[in-house]
Structures are given as structure tokens and as C-alpha cells.
Tab-separated table of C-alpha atoms in Angstrom:
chain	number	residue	atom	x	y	z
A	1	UNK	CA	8.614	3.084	-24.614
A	2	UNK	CA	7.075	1.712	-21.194
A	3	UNK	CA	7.169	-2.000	-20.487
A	4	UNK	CA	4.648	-3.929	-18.123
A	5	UNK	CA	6.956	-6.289	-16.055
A	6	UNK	CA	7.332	-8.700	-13.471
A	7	UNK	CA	9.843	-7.246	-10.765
A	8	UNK	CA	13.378	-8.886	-11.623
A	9	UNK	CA	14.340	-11.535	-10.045
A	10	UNK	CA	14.965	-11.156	-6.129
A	11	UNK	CA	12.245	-8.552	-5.962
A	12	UNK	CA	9.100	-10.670	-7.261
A	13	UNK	CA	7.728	-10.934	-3.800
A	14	UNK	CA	7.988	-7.644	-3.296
A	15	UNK	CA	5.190	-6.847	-5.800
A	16	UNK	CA	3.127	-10.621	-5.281
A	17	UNK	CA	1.692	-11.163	-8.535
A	18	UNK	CA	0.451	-7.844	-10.051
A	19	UNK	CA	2.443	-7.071	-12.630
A	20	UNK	CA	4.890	-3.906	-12.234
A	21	UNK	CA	5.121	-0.813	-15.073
A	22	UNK	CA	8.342	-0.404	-14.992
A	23	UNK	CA	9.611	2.011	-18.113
A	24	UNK	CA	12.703	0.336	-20.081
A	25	UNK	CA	16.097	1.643	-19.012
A	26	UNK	CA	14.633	3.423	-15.840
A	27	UNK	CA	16.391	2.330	-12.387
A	28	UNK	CA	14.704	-0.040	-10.341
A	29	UNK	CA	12.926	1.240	-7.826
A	30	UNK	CA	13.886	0.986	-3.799
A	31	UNK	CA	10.786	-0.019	-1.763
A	32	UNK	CA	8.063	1.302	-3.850
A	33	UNK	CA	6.550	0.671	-7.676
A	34	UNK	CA	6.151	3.326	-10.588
A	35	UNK	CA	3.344	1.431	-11.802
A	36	UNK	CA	0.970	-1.829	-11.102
A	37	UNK	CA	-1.988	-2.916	-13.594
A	38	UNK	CA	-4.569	-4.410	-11.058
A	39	UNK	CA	-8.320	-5.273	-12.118
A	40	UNK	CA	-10.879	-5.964	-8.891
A	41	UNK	CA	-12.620	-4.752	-6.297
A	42	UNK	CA	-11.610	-1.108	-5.565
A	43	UNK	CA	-10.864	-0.356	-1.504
A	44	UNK	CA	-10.278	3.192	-0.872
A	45	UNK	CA	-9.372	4.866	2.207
A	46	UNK	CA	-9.480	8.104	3.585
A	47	UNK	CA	-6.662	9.859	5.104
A	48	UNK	CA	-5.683	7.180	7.890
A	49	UNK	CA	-3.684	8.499	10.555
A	50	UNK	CA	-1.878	6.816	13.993
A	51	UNK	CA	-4.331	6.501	16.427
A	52	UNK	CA	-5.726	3.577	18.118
A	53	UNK	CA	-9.186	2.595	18.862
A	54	UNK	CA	-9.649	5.170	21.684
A	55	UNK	CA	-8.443	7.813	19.316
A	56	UNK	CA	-4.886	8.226	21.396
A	57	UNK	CA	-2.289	9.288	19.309
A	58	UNK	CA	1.271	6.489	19.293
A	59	UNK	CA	3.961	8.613	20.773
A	60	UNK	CA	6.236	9.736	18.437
A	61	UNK	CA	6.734	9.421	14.578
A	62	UNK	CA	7.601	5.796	13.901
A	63	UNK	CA	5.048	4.735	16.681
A	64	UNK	CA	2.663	6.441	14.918
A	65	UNK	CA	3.461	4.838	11.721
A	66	UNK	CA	3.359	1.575	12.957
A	67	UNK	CA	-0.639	2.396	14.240
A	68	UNK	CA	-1.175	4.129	10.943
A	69	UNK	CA	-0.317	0.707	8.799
A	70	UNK	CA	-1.855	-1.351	11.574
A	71	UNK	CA	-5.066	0.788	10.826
A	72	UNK	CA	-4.558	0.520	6.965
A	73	UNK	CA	-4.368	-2.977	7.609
A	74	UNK	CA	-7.843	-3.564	9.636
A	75	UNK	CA	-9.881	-1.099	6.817
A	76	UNK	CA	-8.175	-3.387	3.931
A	77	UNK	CA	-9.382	-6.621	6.252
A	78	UNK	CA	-12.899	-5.339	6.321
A	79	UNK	CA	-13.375	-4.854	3.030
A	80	UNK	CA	-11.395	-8.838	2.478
A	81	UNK	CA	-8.643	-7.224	1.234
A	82	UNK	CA	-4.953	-8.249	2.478
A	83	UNK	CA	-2.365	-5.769	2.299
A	84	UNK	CA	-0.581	-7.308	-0.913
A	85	UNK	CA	-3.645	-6.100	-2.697
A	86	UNK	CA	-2.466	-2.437	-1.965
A	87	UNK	CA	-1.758	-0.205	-5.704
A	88	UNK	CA	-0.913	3.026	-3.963
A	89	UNK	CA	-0.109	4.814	-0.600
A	90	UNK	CA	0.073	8.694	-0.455
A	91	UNK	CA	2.208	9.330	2.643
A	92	UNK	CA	1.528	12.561	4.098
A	93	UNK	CA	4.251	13.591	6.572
A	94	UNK	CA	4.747	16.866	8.596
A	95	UNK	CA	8.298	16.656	8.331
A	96	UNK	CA	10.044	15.006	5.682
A	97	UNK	CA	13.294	15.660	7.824
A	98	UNK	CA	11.425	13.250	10.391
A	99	UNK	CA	10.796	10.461	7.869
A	100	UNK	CA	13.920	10.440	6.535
A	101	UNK	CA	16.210	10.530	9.760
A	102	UNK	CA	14.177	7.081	9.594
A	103	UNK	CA	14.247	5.035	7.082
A	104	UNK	CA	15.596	1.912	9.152
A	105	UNK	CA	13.261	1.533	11.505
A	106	UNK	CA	10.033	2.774	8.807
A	107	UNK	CA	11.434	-0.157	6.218
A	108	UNK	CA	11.227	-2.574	8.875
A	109	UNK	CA	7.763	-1.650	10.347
A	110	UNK	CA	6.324	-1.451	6.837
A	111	UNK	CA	7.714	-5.169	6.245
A	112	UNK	CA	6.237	-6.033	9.859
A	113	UNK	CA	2.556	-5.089	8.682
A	114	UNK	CA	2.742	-4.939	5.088
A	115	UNK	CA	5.155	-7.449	3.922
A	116	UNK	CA	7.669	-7.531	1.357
A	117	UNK	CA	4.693	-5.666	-0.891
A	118	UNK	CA	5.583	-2.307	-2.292
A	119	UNK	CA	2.506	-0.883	-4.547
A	120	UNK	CA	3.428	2.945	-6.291
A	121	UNK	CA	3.972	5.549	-3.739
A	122	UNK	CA	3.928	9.265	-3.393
A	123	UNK	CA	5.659	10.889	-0.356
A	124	UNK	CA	4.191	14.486	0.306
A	125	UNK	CA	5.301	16.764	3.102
A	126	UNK	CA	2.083	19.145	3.918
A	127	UNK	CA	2.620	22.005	6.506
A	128	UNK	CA	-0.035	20.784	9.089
A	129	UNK	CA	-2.549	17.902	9.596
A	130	UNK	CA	-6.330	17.645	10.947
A	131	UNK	CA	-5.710	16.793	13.357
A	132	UNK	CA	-3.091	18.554	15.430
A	133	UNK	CA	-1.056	15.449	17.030
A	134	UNK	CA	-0.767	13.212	14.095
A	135	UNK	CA	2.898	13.676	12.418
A	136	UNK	CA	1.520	11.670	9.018
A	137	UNK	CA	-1.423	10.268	7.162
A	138	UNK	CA	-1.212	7.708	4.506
A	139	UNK	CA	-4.275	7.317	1.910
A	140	UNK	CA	-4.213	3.767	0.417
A	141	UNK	CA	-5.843	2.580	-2.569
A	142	UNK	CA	-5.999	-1.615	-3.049
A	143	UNK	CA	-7.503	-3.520	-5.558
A	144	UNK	CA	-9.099	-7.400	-4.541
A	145	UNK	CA	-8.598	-9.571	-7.726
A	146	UNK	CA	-12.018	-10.814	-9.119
């Protein structure tokens, strides 16, 4: 039987106030929800990847996530959407080896531009991008409460 939940206690502003799906008995999650209910505005974006306003490419993969969120980030704002209104990220990496040789430094730039906000998230490792230079893409999905 699934639950809907608020994050227990230490983790509430991790989720801000959508409530969490989170199945009874099943771990608790580490930086990312099974499940959020959200009613709103929908904000869809395509496959965002790390390159600036010139279309140059961060160097490297962390760089490039950084510019990837920062990008998620300005598409959320022009729709008036914040980045705790984010449901779901699908992270699309060319080298899951890559991403996870860096969690440290990934947690900490996804709290630098996201915040202490973890919507559901899938993790996918595809065997080559559009475009040649990018190492990920993330697709986000965020909801702006009526």
C-alpha cells in the first residue's frame, strides 16, 4: 500500500511543500523523490544541455552540469517558475562512470542552483548526445501552483 507523505523530519525542505509518495516500508530516498503530487501550471523542457549563451560548451563534466542547471534555471524563470517547483529531471549522461566518480562536487552544485529541492529523478546513461561535446542533458518537468 503507497502512502502520500511529507518528507520526515530533517528532509522537509528538501521537497518544499509538495507532498512526497513515498511507499510504506520503502527506504528513504538520497537526493531525489519516488513520487510528488503537484497541481499547476505545467513547464516542460526540452533536452537542456551545458552550454552558455554563445553556445560554448563548460569544460568538462561537472562544469557542464553546473551550465546545464543554470540553464534549467533561466527556462523555469521565464515561464515564473522557481526551481522548487521542479517534479522531475531525466539526467542523461554519456558516462555514468563520469557522474558517479562525482557525486561530491554534483550534490553540491545541484544545492548551489537548485536548493535543498529534490523532485523524482531518473538517471539514464545513452551512448551519444546531439550534440557531440555535451557529456549530459537533463529534461525537467515543474509544476507552478495555481
Amino acid at each position: 500500500m503507497s502512502m502520500i507523505a511529507k518528507p520526515e523530519a530533517g528532509a522537509t525542505a528538501a521537497t518544499g511543500s509538495l507532498p512526497v509518495l513515498q511507499p510504506s516500508g520503502w527506504p528513504q530516498p538520497k537526493g531525489y523523490a519516488n513520487g510528488i503530487i503537484a497541481g499547476g501550471r505545467l513547464i516542460v523542457t526540452g533536452g537542456v544541455v551545458g552550454w552558455d549563451i554563445a553556445g560554448r560548451f563548460a569544460g568538462g563534466f561537472v562544469a557542464q552540469v553546473r551550465q546545464t542547471l543554470e540553464n534549467i534555471v533561466a527556462i523555469l524563470a521565464e515561464g515564473g517558475a522557481r526551481p522548487d517547483h521542479l517534479v522531475r529531471l531525466t539526467w542523461y549522461v554519456v558516462d555514468m562512470d563520469e557522474y558517479v566518480s562525482n557525486l561530491e562536487p554534483l550534490g553540491k552544485i545541484y544545492r548551489d542552483v537548485i536548493g535543498a529541492h529534490y523532485p523524482s529523478m531518473a538517471l539514464v546513461q545513452v551512448v551519444r548526445l546531439v550534440e557531440s561535446s555535451a557529456r549530459l542533458e537533463i529534461e525537467a518537468t515543474a509544476i507552478v501552483p495555481r
